[in-house]
Amino acid sequence: MDQDFAKYEALGNDYLVIDPHAAWTDLTAGTVRMVTDRRRGVGADGVLFGPLTDPDPDGGAAGPGAGGRVFGLRIFNSDGTPCARSGNGIRIFARYLLDRGYAGEDVFTVRTDAGPTTVQVLDRATGLIRLALGPLSPSSRDVGAAGADRPMLGETLVVDGEDIEITCLSDGNPHCVVVREEVTPELAHELGPRIAGHPAFPSRINVEFVQVLDHATVRAEIWERGAGYTLASGSGACAAARAAQLLGLAGEKVTVEMPGGSLEVETDGSGEVFVTGTAAPVVTGRWAPDFRTRLEGGSR
C-alpha cells in the first residue's frame, strides 16, 4: 500500500488507522503508545487496526473492492489498552473503508470486541455516518462494577468522602454518567480520574459529566479510562444521552454538545441507540526509517 497509517478525526477525537495490509509489524501495547505519543510519535487518542477478516463465518472476508459486508476491527486506547467499542472510532473506520474502496455500499457492519455495529452512510461527501449501537445495559456485571449484579441507575458512589450520584451503562464499553448543574473541563480533570480508577470499577471506567440544558440537549465533558480528557466520544455521548433519558431528564432524541462538537443520539421504543455524526481524514504518511526501527524493536 502507499501508506503506513492514516489519521482521521471525529469532533476532535483523533485516531490512527493502521491497515493490516500495510502493517510493518504486530501491534503491541508498546507500539500503540509509541505511535500515539503526541511528542515523539504521530499523536492520537487511539489506534484502529483493520479491516480484519471477520470471525463470523457468515460475515465474509473484507478486501479492497470485495464488497464484503462485515469488517473486523481492533481498537486500542492511547495507553495501549484494548477498547471494545468506540462510536467515534467506528465512524472514523467507516469513513476509512469508504475512502480506500473497501465498502462499496452505504450499509455495512463493523465487528469489534463488543460485537457487531451496523453502519449507515448518510452522506459520503461530508462523512455523515449513523451507527446502531444496540441497547445500552445498566447491569453492573456488564459495566464491570464490583458487588452483586444490579441495575446501576441513580446509585451513590463515595469518592474521597463525597457522595456522588452515578448512572452506569455499557455498550460493550463501560461508562459512568454524573449529572451536574454545570460541567466544565476542570471538573472532568479533577474528578474524572478519581471515578475512573475507583475501586468500585476494577477494570476502570469511562466517565461522562452531564449538564442537562433542556429536554432535547445536554452538555458533556468526558474523561476516558484509556486516554484521559477527550474533546468528544461517540459511545460516551450515547451513554450521556441514554442516562438522561432513563433518569427522565431528556426525550428520545438528544443533541449531545461536547467541546469538540455535537452528536445526535436517538433511542427507539425497543431501547436501540443510534448516533449520527461526521468523520474526516487529516493526513496519511509513512514511518521514517529510524522510527520504523524503533517500532520493530518495541513489538518484540
mmCIF file of C-alpha atoms in Angstrom:
data_model
loop_
_atom_site.group_PDB
_atom_site.id
_atom_site.type_symbol
_atom_site.label_atom_id
_atom_site.label_comp_id
_atom_site.label_asym_id
_atom_site.label_seq_id
_atom_site.Cartn_x
_atom_site.Cartn_y
_atom_site.Cartn_z
ATOM 1 C CA MET A 1 0.000 0.000 0.000
ATOM 2 C CA ASP A 2 1.050 3.621 -0.427
ATOM 3 C CA GLN A 3 0.810 4.480 3.270
ATOM 4 C CA ASP A 4 1.739 3.139 6.713
ATOM 5 C CA PHE A 5 -1.050 4.963 8.520
ATOM 6 C CA ALA A 6 -3.932 7.365 8.052
ATOM 7 C CA LYS A 7 -5.020 9.864 10.654
ATOM 8 C CA TYR A 8 -8.688 10.783 10.953
ATOM 9 C CA GLU A 9 -10.692 12.828 13.429
ATOM 10 C CA ALA A 10 -14.289 12.944 14.598
ATOM 11 C CA LEU A 11 -15.159 16.047 16.627
ATOM 12 C CA GLY A 12 -11.525 16.389 17.682
ATOM 13 C CA ASN A 13 -11.299 12.733 18.774
ATOM 14 C CA ASP A 14 -8.393 11.525 16.617
ATOM 15 C CA TYR A 15 -7.301 8.014 15.673
ATOM 16 C CA LEU A 16 -4.573 6.448 13.590
ATOM 17 C CA VAL A 17 -5.903 3.821 11.202
ATOM 18 C CA ILE A 18 -3.334 1.100 10.549
ATOM 19 C CA ASP A 19 -4.311 -1.293 7.790
ATOM 20 C CA PRO A 20 -3.199 -4.929 8.209
ATOM 21 C CA HIS A 21 -2.342 -4.904 4.500
ATOM 22 C CA ALA A 22 0.305 -2.251 5.251
ATOM 23 C CA ALA A 23 1.253 -3.177 8.814
ATOM 24 C CA TRP A 24 5.004 -3.213 9.400
ATOM 25 C CA THR A 25 4.817 -5.467 12.458
ATOM 26 C CA ASP A 26 2.422 -6.797 15.079
ATOM 27 C CA LEU A 27 0.741 -4.198 17.230
ATOM 28 C CA THR A 28 1.568 -4.331 20.928
ATOM 29 C CA ALA A 29 0.699 -2.045 23.815
ATOM 30 C CA GLY A 30 4.181 -0.588 23.468
ATOM 31 C CA THR A 31 3.944 0.201 19.758
ATOM 32 C CA VAL A 32 0.482 1.724 20.219
ATOM 33 C CA ARG A 33 1.897 4.046 22.876
ATOM 34 C CA MET A 34 4.787 4.966 20.571
ATOM 35 C CA VAL A 35 2.702 5.929 17.542
ATOM 36 C CA THR A 36 0.057 7.805 19.564
ATOM 37 C CA ASP A 37 2.631 9.830 21.550
ATOM 38 C CA ARG A 38 1.995 13.489 20.716
ATOM 39 C CA ARG A 39 5.643 14.494 21.096
ATOM 40 C CA ARG A 40 7.634 11.504 19.853
ATOM 41 C CA GLY A 41 5.055 9.878 17.559
ATOM 42 C CA VAL A 42 2.261 10.959 15.259
ATOM 43 C CA GLY A 43 -0.133 11.618 18.142
ATOM 44 C CA ALA A 44 -3.691 10.332 18.568
ATOM 45 C CA ASP A 45 -6.302 9.268 21.100
ATOM 46 C CA GLY A 46 -6.004 5.690 19.870
ATOM 47 C CA VAL A 47 -5.351 3.221 17.049
ATOM 48 C CA LEU A 48 -7.808 1.448 14.757
ATOM 49 C CA PHE A 49 -6.387 -1.788 13.321
ATOM 50 C CA GLY A 50 -8.377 -3.088 10.364
ATOM 51 C CA PRO A 51 -10.038 -4.217 8.232
ATOM 52 C CA LEU A 52 -9.583 -7.726 9.569
ATOM 53 C CA THR A 53 -11.118 -10.907 8.203
ATOM 54 C CA ASP A 54 -14.346 -11.144 10.149
ATOM 55 C CA PRO A 55 -14.559 -14.102 12.563
ATOM 56 C CA ASP A 56 -18.244 -14.573 11.737
ATOM 57 C CA PRO A 57 -18.368 -17.318 9.073
ATOM 58 C CA ASP A 58 -21.418 -15.628 7.545
ATOM 59 C CA GLY A 59 -19.741 -12.236 7.506
ATOM 60 C CA GLY A 60 -17.489 -12.710 4.502
ATOM 61 C CA ALA A 61 -13.910 -11.568 4.126
ATOM 62 C CA ALA A 62 -13.138 -7.901 3.642
ATOM 63 C CA GLY A 63 -10.746 -6.653 0.988
ATOM 64 C CA PRO A 64 -10.388 -3.702 -1.373
ATOM 65 C CA GLY A 65 -13.337 -3.707 -3.736
ATOM 66 C CA ALA A 66 -14.504 -7.099 -2.436
ATOM 67 C CA GLY A 67 -17.893 -5.778 -1.369
ATOM 68 C CA GLY A 68 -17.719 -7.675 1.932
ATOM 69 C CA ARG A 69 -20.480 -6.573 4.262
ATOM 70 C CA VAL A 70 -18.759 -7.278 7.589
ATOM 71 C CA PHE A 71 -15.386 -5.776 8.549
ATOM 72 C CA GLY A 72 -13.378 -6.759 11.616
ATOM 73 C CA LEU A 73 -11.737 -4.053 13.727
ATOM 74 C CA ARG A 74 -9.486 -3.926 16.786
ATOM 75 C CA ILE A 75 -9.455 -0.679 18.783
ATOM 76 C CA PHE A 76 -6.701 0.498 21.128
ATOM 77 C CA ASN A 77 -6.594 3.416 23.555
ATOM 78 C CA SER A 78 -3.528 5.646 23.527
ATOM 79 C CA ASP A 79 -2.207 3.913 26.659
ATOM 80 C CA GLY A 80 -2.079 0.642 24.721
ATOM 81 C CA THR A 81 -5.117 -0.985 26.337
ATOM 82 C CA PRO A 82 -7.804 -2.537 24.125
ATOM 83 C CA CYS A 83 -11.142 -0.771 23.676
ATOM 84 C CA ALA A 84 -14.165 -2.943 22.943
ATOM 85 C CA ARG A 85 -16.098 -0.210 21.132
ATOM 86 C CA SER A 86 -15.752 3.453 20.214
ATOM 87 C CA GLY A 87 -18.528 5.373 18.490
ATOM 88 C CA ASN A 88 -16.166 7.970 17.059
ATOM 89 C CA GLY A 89 -13.623 5.288 16.235
ATOM 90 C CA ILE A 90 -16.133 3.193 14.306
ATOM 91 C CA ARG A 91 -17.351 6.238 12.358
ATOM 92 C CA ILE A 92 -13.732 7.066 11.515
ATOM 93 C CA PHE A 93 -13.095 3.476 10.447
ATOM 94 C CA ALA A 94 -16.249 3.512 8.313
ATOM 95 C CA ARG A 95 -15.014 6.672 6.583
ATOM 96 C CA TYR A 96 -11.649 4.985 6.000
ATOM 97 C CA LEU A 97 -13.370 1.965 4.447
ATOM 98 C CA LEU A 98 -15.188 4.298 2.064
ATOM 99 C CA ASP A 99 -12.071 6.294 1.199
ATOM 100 C CA ARG A 100 -9.957 3.196 0.482
ATOM 101 C CA GLY A 101 -12.615 1.432 -1.561
ATOM 102 C CA TYR A 102 -13.312 -1.399 0.864
ATOM 103 C CA ALA A 103 -17.005 -0.563 1.298
ATOM 104 C CA GLY A 104 -18.939 -0.202 -1.910
ATOM 105 C CA GLU A 105 -22.378 0.103 -0.329
ATOM 106 C CA ASP A 106 -23.810 2.591 2.143
ATOM 107 C CA VAL A 107 -24.868 -0.009 4.726
ATOM 108 C CA PHE A 108 -22.391 -2.474 6.223
ATOM 109 C CA THR A 109 -21.276 -3.905 9.566
ATOM 110 C CA VAL A 110 -18.165 -3.312 11.661
ATOM 111 C CA ARG A 111 -17.420 -6.025 14.190
ATOM 112 C CA THR A 112 -15.354 -5.202 17.285
ATOM 113 C CA ASP A 113 -14.750 -7.000 20.574
ATOM 114 C CA ALA A 114 -18.164 -5.710 21.688
ATOM 115 C CA GLY A 115 -19.915 -7.338 18.735
ATOM 116 C CA PRO A 116 -21.419 -6.013 15.502
ATOM 117 C CA THR A 117 -22.275 -2.386 14.798
ATOM 118 C CA THR A 118 -24.459 -1.528 11.816
ATOM 119 C CA VAL A 119 -23.129 1.421 9.816
ATOM 120 C CA GLN A 120 -25.275 3.595 7.555
ATOM 121 C CA VAL A 121 -23.554 6.200 5.386
ATOM 122 C CA LEU A 122 -25.888 9.186 5.063
ATOM 123 C CA ASP A 123 -23.600 11.492 3.076
ATOM 124 C CA ARG A 124 -20.324 10.318 1.552
ATOM 125 C CA ALA A 125 -19.136 13.827 0.716
ATOM 126 C CA THR A 126 -19.334 15.112 4.291
ATOM 127 C CA GLY A 127 -18.670 11.813 6.051
ATOM 128 C CA LEU A 128 -22.033 11.870 7.831
ATOM 129 C CA ILE A 129 -22.481 8.403 9.313
ATOM 130 C CA ARG A 130 -25.122 6.790 11.527
ATOM 131 C CA LEU A 131 -24.353 3.882 13.847
ATOM 132 C CA ALA A 132 -26.744 1.453 15.511
ATOM 133 C CA LEU A 133 -25.128 0.585 18.835
ATOM 134 C CA GLY A 134 -27.895 -1.606 20.246
ATOM 135 C CA PRO A 135 -29.408 -1.255 23.726
ATOM 136 C CA LEU A 136 -27.124 0.027 26.496
ATOM 137 C CA SER A 137 -27.067 -2.181 29.573
ATOM 138 C CA PRO A 138 -27.269 -0.739 33.119
ATOM 139 C CA SER A 139 -26.187 -4.080 34.606
ATOM 140 C CA SER A 140 -23.240 -3.798 36.976
ATOM 141 C CA ARG A 141 -21.985 -7.115 35.578
ATOM 142 C CA ASP A 142 -21.821 -5.649 32.072
ATOM 143 C CA VAL A 143 -20.316 -2.403 33.370
ATOM 144 C CA GLY A 144 -17.659 -4.340 35.266
ATOM 145 C CA ALA A 145 -18.544 -2.933 38.688
ATOM 146 C CA ALA A 146 -17.810 -4.682 41.946
ATOM 147 C CA GLY A 147 -20.563 -6.201 44.075
ATOM 148 C CA ALA A 148 -23.771 -8.069 43.340
ATOM 149 C CA ASP A 149 -25.311 -7.720 39.895
ATOM 150 C CA ARG A 150 -27.767 -4.834 39.858
ATOM 151 C CA PRO A 151 -29.033 -2.021 37.611
ATOM 152 C CA MET A 152 -26.793 0.994 38.267
ATOM 153 C CA LEU A 153 -29.335 3.794 37.881
ATOM 154 C CA GLY A 154 -29.064 6.681 40.330
ATOM 155 C CA GLU A 155 -26.617 4.806 42.558
ATOM 156 C CA THR A 156 -24.431 6.550 45.150
ATOM 157 C CA LEU A 157 -20.645 6.331 44.823
ATOM 158 C CA VAL A 158 -18.465 7.623 47.662
ATOM 159 C CA VAL A 159 -15.382 9.385 46.274
ATOM 160 C CA ASP A 160 -12.930 10.674 48.881
ATOM 161 C CA GLY A 161 -15.782 11.096 51.376
ATOM 162 C CA GLU A 162 -18.140 12.794 48.880
ATOM 163 C CA ASP A 163 -21.442 11.155 47.879
ATOM 164 C CA ILE A 164 -21.807 11.279 44.094
ATOM 165 C CA GLU A 165 -24.899 10.065 42.253
ATOM 166 C CA ILE A 166 -23.958 7.954 39.235
ATOM 167 C CA THR A 167 -25.692 6.063 36.455
ATOM 168 C CA CYS A 168 -23.620 3.405 34.708
ATOM 169 C CA LEU A 169 -24.212 1.882 31.278
ATOM 170 C CA SER A 170 -22.354 -0.389 28.891
ATOM 171 C CA ASP A 171 -22.462 -0.734 25.118
ATOM 172 C CA GLY A 172 -19.515 -3.118 25.348
ATOM 173 C CA ASN A 173 -17.545 -0.131 26.634
ATOM 174 C CA PRO A 174 -18.322 0.828 30.281
ATOM 175 C CA HIS A 175 -19.498 4.326 31.198
ATOM 176 C CA CYS A 176 -20.254 6.184 34.418
ATOM 177 C CA VAL A 177 -22.504 9.233 33.993
ATOM 178 C CA VAL A 178 -22.572 12.020 36.586
ATOM 179 C CA VAL A 179 -25.291 14.673 36.186
ATOM 180 C CA ARG A 180 -24.372 18.121 37.484
ATOM 181 C CA GLU A 181 -25.952 21.582 37.282
ATOM 182 C CA GLU A 182 -22.835 22.749 35.460
ATOM 183 C CA VAL A 183 -19.961 20.851 33.863
ATOM 184 C CA THR A 184 -16.506 22.151 32.955
ATOM 185 C CA PRO A 185 -13.183 20.775 31.713
ATOM 186 C CA GLU A 186 -11.787 21.478 35.177
ATOM 187 C CA LEU A 187 -14.428 19.210 36.731
ATOM 188 C CA ALA A 188 -13.548 16.409 34.306
ATOM 189 C CA HIS A 189 -9.824 16.744 35.025
ATOM 190 C CA GLU A 190 -10.319 16.894 38.788
ATOM 191 C CA LEU A 191 -13.000 14.246 39.354
ATOM 192 C CA GLY A 192 -12.725 12.110 36.207
ATOM 193 C CA PRO A 193 -9.598 10.121 37.126
ATOM 194 C CA ARG A 194 -10.817 9.591 40.679
ATOM 195 C CA ILE A 195 -14.024 7.967 39.438
ATOM 196 C CA ALA A 196 -12.357 6.137 36.529
ATOM 197 C CA GLY A 197 -9.896 4.457 38.896
ATOM 198 C CA HIS A 198 -12.289 3.969 41.814
ATOM 199 C CA PRO A 199 -12.133 0.516 43.498
ATOM 200 C CA ALA A 200 -15.789 0.042 42.531
ATOM 201 C CA PHE A 201 -14.563 -0.390 38.953
ATOM 202 C CA PRO A 202 -11.709 -2.943 38.991
ATOM 203 C CA SER A 203 -11.101 -2.597 35.235
ATOM 204 C CA ARG A 204 -11.585 1.195 35.327
ATOM 205 C CA ILE A 205 -14.412 3.071 33.608
ATOM 206 C CA ASN A 206 -15.082 5.982 31.268
ATOM 207 C CA VAL A 207 -16.707 8.993 32.938
ATOM 208 C CA GLU A 208 -19.175 11.483 31.454
ATOM 209 C CA PHE A 209 -20.132 14.658 33.324
ATOM 210 C CA VAL A 210 -23.507 15.797 32.013
ATOM 211 C CA GLN A 211 -25.380 19.077 32.234
ATOM 212 C CA VAL A 212 -28.999 18.996 31.039
ATOM 213 C CA LEU A 213 -29.729 22.166 29.062
ATOM 214 C CA ASP A 214 -33.267 21.223 28.044
ATOM 215 C CA HIS A 215 -35.311 18.108 27.246
ATOM 216 C CA ALA A 216 -33.506 17.682 23.907
ATOM 217 C CA THR A 217 -29.996 18.959 24.668
ATOM 218 C CA VAL A 218 -27.243 18.006 27.106
ATOM 219 C CA ARG A 219 -23.652 19.139 27.506
ATOM 220 C CA ALA A 220 -20.940 16.593 28.320
ATOM 221 C CA GLU A 221 -17.342 16.693 29.497
ATOM 222 C CA ILE A 222 -15.553 13.360 29.183
ATOM 223 C CA TRP A 223 -12.713 11.552 30.902
ATOM 224 C CA GLU A 224 -11.755 8.281 29.178
ATOM 225 C CA ARG A 225 -10.148 5.491 31.166
ATOM 226 C CA GLY A 226 -7.542 4.823 28.465
ATOM 227 C CA ALA A 227 -6.950 8.315 27.055
ATOM 228 C CA GLY A 228 -7.780 10.848 29.773
ATOM 229 C CA TYR A 229 -9.584 14.081 28.934
ATOM 230 C CA THR A 230 -11.018 13.990 25.420
ATOM 231 C CA LEU A 231 -12.860 16.531 23.298
ATOM 232 C CA ALA A 232 -15.592 14.104 22.285
ATOM 233 C CA SER A 233 -16.670 10.474 22.484
ATOM 234 C CA GLY A 234 -19.299 8.708 20.415
ATOM 235 C CA SER A 235 -20.091 5.946 22.883
ATOM 236 C CA GLY A 236 -19.724 8.463 25.720
ATOM 237 C CA ALA A 237 -22.294 10.723 24.057
ATOM 238 C CA CYS A 238 -24.667 7.761 23.792
ATOM 239 C CA ALA A 239 -24.185 6.948 27.470
ATOM 240 C CA ALA A 240 -24.764 10.596 28.420
ATOM 241 C CA ALA A 241 -27.964 10.821 26.389
ATOM 242 C CA ARG A 242 -29.291 7.435 27.454
ATOM 243 C CA ALA A 243 -28.638 8.118 31.138
ATOM 244 C CA ALA A 244 -30.529 11.419 30.854
ATOM 245 C CA GLN A 245 -33.404 9.548 29.205
ATOM 246 C CA LEU A 246 -33.506 6.821 31.850
ATOM 247 C CA LEU A 247 -33.464 9.430 34.608
ATOM 248 C CA GLY A 248 -36.427 11.219 32.991
ATOM 249 C CA LEU A 249 -34.372 14.295 32.086
ATOM 250 C CA ALA A 250 -34.456 14.011 28.284
ATOM 251 C CA GLY A 251 -36.604 12.732 25.431
ATOM 252 C CA GLU A 252 -35.886 10.104 22.782
ATOM 253 C CA LYS A 253 -33.860 12.482 20.581
ATOM 254 C CA VAL A 254 -30.934 14.246 22.246
ATOM 255 C CA THR A 255 -28.199 16.535 20.967
ATOM 256 C CA VAL A 256 -25.043 15.963 22.988
ATOM 257 C CA GLU A 257 -22.777 19.017 22.979
ATOM 258 C CA MET A 258 -19.083 18.378 23.680
ATOM 259 C CA PRO A 259 -16.011 20.613 23.377
ATOM 260 C CA GLY A 260 -15.183 19.006 20.018
ATOM 261 C CA GLY A 261 -18.700 19.348 18.599
ATOM 262 C CA SER A 262 -22.158 17.794 18.764
ATOM 263 C CA LEU A 263 -23.634 14.374 18.087
ATOM 264 C CA GLU A 264 -27.259 13.377 17.582
ATOM 265 C CA VAL A 265 -28.380 10.442 19.725
ATOM 266 C CA GLU A 266 -31.733 8.752 19.332
ATOM 267 C CA THR A 267 -33.325 5.832 21.183
ATOM 268 C CA ASP A 268 -36.233 3.913 19.682
ATOM 269 C CA GLY A 269 -39.034 2.151 21.503
ATOM 270 C CA SER A 270 -37.045 -1.070 21.906
ATOM 271 C CA GLY A 271 -34.105 0.718 23.540
ATOM 272 C CA GLU A 272 -31.881 0.597 20.433
ATOM 273 C CA VAL A 273 -29.479 3.559 20.466
ATOM 274 C CA PHE A 274 -28.370 5.364 17.308
ATOM 275 C CA VAL A 275 -25.687 8.031 16.993
ATOM 276 C CA THR A 276 -25.097 10.298 13.995
ATOM 277 C CA GLY A 277 -22.079 12.464 13.226
ATOM 278 C CA THR A 278 -19.223 13.129 10.837
ATOM 279 C CA ALA A 279 -15.665 11.849 10.474
ATOM 280 C CA ALA A 280 -12.901 13.371 8.369
ATOM 281 C CA PRO A 281 -9.410 12.488 7.114
ATOM 282 C CA VAL A 282 -6.439 14.521 8.381
ATOM 283 C CA VAL A 283 -3.226 13.072 6.948
ATOM 284 C CA THR A 284 -1.649 9.898 5.606
ATOM 285 C CA GLY A 285 2.010 9.037 5.948
ATOM 286 C CA ARG A 286 4.902 6.637 6.183
ATOM 287 C CA TRP A 287 7.119 5.903 9.166
ATOM 288 C CA ALA A 288 10.589 7.381 8.931
ATOM 289 C CA PRO A 289 13.235 4.603 8.762
ATOM 290 C CA ASP A 290 14.582 5.348 12.261
ATOM 291 C CA PHE A 291 11.072 5.386 13.722
ATOM 292 C CA ARG A 292 10.205 2.128 11.967
ATOM 293 C CA THR A 293 13.278 0.527 13.557
ATOM 294 C CA ARG A 294 12.101 1.697 16.970
ATOM 295 C CA LEU A 295 8.630 0.262 16.298
ATOM 296 C CA GLU A 296 10.041 -3.064 15.216
ATOM 297 C CA GLY A 297 12.069 -3.184 18.423
ATOM 298 C CA GLY A 298 9.033 -2.220 20.504
ATOM 299 C CA SER A 299 6.946 -5.050 19.078
ATOM 300 C CA ARG A 300 9.264 -7.702 20.488
#
